[in-house]
Short mmCIF file of C-alpha atoms in Angstrom, two decimals:
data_model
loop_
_atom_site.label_atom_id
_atom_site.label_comp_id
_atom_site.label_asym_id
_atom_site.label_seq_id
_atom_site.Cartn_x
_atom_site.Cartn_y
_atom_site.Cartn_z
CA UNK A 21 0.00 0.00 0.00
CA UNK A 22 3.17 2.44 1.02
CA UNK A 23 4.26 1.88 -2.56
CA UNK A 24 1.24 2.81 -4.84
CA UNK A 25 0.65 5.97 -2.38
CA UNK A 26 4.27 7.29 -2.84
CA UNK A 27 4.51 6.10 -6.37
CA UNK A 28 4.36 9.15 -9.03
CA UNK A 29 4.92 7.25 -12.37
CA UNK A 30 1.26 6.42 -13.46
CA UNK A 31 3.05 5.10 -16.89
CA UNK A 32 1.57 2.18 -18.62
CA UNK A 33 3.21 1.41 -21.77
CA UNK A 34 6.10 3.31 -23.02
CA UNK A 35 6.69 3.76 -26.81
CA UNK A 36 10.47 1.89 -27.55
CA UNK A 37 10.53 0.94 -24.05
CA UNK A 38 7.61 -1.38 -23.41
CA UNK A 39 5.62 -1.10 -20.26
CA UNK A 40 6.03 0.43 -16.84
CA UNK A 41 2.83 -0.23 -15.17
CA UNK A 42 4.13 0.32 -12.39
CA UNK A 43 0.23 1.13 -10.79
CA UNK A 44 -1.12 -1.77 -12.70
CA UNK A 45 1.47 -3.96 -10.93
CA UNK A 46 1.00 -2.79 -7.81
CA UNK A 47 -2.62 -3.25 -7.86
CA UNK A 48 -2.06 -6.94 -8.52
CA UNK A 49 0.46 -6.94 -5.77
CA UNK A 50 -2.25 -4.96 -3.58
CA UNK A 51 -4.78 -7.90 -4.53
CA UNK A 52 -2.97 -11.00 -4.21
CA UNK A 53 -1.77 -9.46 -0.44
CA UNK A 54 -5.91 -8.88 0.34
CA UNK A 55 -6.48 -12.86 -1.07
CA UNK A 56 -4.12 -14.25 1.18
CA UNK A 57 -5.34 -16.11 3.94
CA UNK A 58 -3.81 -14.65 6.99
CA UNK A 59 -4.50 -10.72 5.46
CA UNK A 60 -5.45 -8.68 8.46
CA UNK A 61 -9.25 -7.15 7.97
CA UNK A 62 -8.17 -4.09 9.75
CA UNK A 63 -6.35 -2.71 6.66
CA UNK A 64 -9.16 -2.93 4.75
CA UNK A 65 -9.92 0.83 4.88
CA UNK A 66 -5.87 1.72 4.02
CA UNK A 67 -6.37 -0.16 0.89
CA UNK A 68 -9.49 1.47 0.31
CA UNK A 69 -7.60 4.67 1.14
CA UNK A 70 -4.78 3.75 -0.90
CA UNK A 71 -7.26 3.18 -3.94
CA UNK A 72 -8.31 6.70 -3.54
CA UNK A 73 -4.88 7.91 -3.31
CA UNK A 74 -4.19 6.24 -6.84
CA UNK A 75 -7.54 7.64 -8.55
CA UNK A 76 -5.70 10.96 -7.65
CA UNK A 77 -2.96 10.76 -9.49
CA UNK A 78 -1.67 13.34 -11.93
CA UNK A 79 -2.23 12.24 -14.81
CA UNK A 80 -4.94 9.68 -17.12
CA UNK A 81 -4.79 6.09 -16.44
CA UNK A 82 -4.79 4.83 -19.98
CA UNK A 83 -3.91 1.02 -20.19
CA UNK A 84 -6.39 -0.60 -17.96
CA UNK A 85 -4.94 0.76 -14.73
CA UNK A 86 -8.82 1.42 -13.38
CA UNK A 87 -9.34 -2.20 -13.84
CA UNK A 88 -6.49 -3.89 -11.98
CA UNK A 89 -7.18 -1.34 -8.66
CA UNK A 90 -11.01 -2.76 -9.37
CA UNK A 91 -9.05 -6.30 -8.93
CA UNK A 92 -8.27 -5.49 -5.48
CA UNK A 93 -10.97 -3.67 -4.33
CA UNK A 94 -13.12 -7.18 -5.74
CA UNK A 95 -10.51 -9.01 -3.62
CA UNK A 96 -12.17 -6.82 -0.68
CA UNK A 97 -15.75 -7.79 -1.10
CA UNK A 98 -14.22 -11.41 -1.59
CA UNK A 99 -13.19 -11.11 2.07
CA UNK A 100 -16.54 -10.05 3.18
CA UNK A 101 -16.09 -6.10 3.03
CA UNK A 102 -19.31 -4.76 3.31
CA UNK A 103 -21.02 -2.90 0.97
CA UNK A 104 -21.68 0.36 2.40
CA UNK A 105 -17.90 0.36 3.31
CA UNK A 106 -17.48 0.77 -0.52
CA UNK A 107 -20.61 3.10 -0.57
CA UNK A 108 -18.90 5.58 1.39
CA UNK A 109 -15.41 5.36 0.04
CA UNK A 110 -17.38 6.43 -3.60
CA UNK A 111 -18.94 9.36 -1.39
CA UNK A 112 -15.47 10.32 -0.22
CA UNK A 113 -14.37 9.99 -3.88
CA UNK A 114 -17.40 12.20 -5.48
CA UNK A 115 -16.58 14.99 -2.28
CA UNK A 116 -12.76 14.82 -2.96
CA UNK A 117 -13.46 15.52 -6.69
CA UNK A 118 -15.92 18.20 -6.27
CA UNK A 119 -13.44 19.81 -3.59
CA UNK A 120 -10.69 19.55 -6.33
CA UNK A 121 -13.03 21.39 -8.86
CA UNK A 122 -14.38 23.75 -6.26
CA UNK A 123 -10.68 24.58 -5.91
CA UNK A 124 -8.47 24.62 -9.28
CA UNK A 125 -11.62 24.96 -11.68
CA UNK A 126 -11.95 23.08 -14.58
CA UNK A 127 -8.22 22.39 -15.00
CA UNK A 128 -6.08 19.97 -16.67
CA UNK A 129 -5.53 18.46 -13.73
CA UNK A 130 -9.22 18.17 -12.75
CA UNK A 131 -10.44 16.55 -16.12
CA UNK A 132 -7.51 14.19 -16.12
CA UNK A 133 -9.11 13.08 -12.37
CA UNK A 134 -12.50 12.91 -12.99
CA UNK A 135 -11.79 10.92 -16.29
CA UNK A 136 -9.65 8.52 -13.97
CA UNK A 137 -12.56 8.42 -11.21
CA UNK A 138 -15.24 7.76 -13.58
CA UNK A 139 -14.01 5.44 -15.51
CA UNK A 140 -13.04 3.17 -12.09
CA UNK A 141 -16.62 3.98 -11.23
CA UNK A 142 -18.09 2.25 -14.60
CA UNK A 143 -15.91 -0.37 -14.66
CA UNK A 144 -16.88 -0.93 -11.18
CA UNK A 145 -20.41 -1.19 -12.07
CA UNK A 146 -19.92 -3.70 -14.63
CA UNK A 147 -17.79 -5.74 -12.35
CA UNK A 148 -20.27 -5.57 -9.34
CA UNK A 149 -23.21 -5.92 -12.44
CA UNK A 150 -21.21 -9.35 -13.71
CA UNK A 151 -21.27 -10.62 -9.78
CA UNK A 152 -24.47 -9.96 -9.50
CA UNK A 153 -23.93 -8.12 -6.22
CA UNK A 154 -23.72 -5.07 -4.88
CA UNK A 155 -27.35 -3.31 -6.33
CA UNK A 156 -27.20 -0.12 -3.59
CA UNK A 157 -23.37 0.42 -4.97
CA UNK A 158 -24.47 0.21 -8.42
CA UNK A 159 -27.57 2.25 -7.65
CA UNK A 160 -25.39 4.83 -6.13
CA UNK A 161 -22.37 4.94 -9.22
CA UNK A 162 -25.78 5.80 -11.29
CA UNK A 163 -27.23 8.92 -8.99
CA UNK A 164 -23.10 9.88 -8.91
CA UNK A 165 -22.46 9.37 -12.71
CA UNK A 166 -25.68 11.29 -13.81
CA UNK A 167 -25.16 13.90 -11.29
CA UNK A 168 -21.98 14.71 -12.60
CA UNK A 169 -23.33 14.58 -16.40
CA UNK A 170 -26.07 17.31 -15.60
CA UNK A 171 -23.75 19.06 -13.75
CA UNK A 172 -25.38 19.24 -10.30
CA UNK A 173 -22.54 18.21 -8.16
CA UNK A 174 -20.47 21.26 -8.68
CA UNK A 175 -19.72 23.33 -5.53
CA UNK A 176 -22.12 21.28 -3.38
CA UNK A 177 -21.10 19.12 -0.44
CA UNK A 178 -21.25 15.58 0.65
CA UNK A 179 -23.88 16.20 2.89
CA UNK A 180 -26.00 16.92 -0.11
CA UNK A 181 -24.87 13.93 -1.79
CA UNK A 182 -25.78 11.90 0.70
CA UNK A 183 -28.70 13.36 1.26
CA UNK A 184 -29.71 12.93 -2.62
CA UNK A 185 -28.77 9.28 -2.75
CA UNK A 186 -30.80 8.47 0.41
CA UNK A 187 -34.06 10.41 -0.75
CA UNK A 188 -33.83 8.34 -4.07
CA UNK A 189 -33.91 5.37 -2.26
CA UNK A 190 -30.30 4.50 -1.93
CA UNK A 191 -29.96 3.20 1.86
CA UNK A 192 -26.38 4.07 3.29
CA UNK A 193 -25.66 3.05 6.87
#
């Protein structure tokens, strides 16, 4: 987890060079550590954390790199993470990324984010659609997704979210 939060090349493959992927890498690394048997549940929020911290990045994930953190964070709800652990760590996510455009504007930096968020957030869906699990998650990457489409999550906070989701029937503990 220490590595993909201090790790600043978000690289996949390099033209002449072949691939760095690092992040892809250390997703995988990140999941097989949360399959093994004697993984200790209390982390389950740092790698949760550390997710966030990668969706953050400077930078466009490009080759896939969305799908491989989705690997570990599938690895989590393998272990019996509940759902509405995940439901608030996509709050957290949809508050960070309004605070970042509440703050630089519609930067570089902020389009570059949001494409990295949202496209962990569909691929989520699909993966959670494909387990045929997590409906309130998938529910909620919906009211987030379409939200952010009309434009009604600028500038507002995650009280409002929240209090969005629950009123259209999204139940978050």
């Amino acid at each position: 987890m220490n590595y993909l939060v201090r790790e600043e090349d978000i690289r996949g493959f390099i033209e002449i060079e072949g691939w760095a992927h690092s992040f892809a890498n250390g997703a995988d690394l990140l999941a097989a550590a949360i399959k093994h048997p004697l993984f200790p549940s209390q982390l389950t929020k740092k790698c949760l954390y550390t997710i966030g911290v990668c969706l953050f990045k400077a930078g466009s994930y490009i080759d896939d790199e969305d799908e491989r953190l989705i690997d570990a964070l599938e690895a989590l709800l393998d272990k019996g993470t509940e759902e509405s652990i995940i439901e608030k760590c996509m709050l957290t996510l949809e508050s960070d990324l309004t605070n970042k455009l509440n703050q630089e504007g519609e930067t570089l930096s902020f389009f570059r984010t949001k494409t990295n968020i949202h496209h962990f957030l569909k691929a989520l869906y699909f993966r959670l659609l494909f387990r045929n699990s997590g409906r309130n998650s998938r529910n909620m990457i919906e009211a987030l997704l379409e939200r952010w489409h009309n434009g009604t999550l600028r500038k507002e906070s995650s009280n409002d979210l929240f209090m969005f989701l629950y009123m259209n029937g999204n139940d978050i503990d």
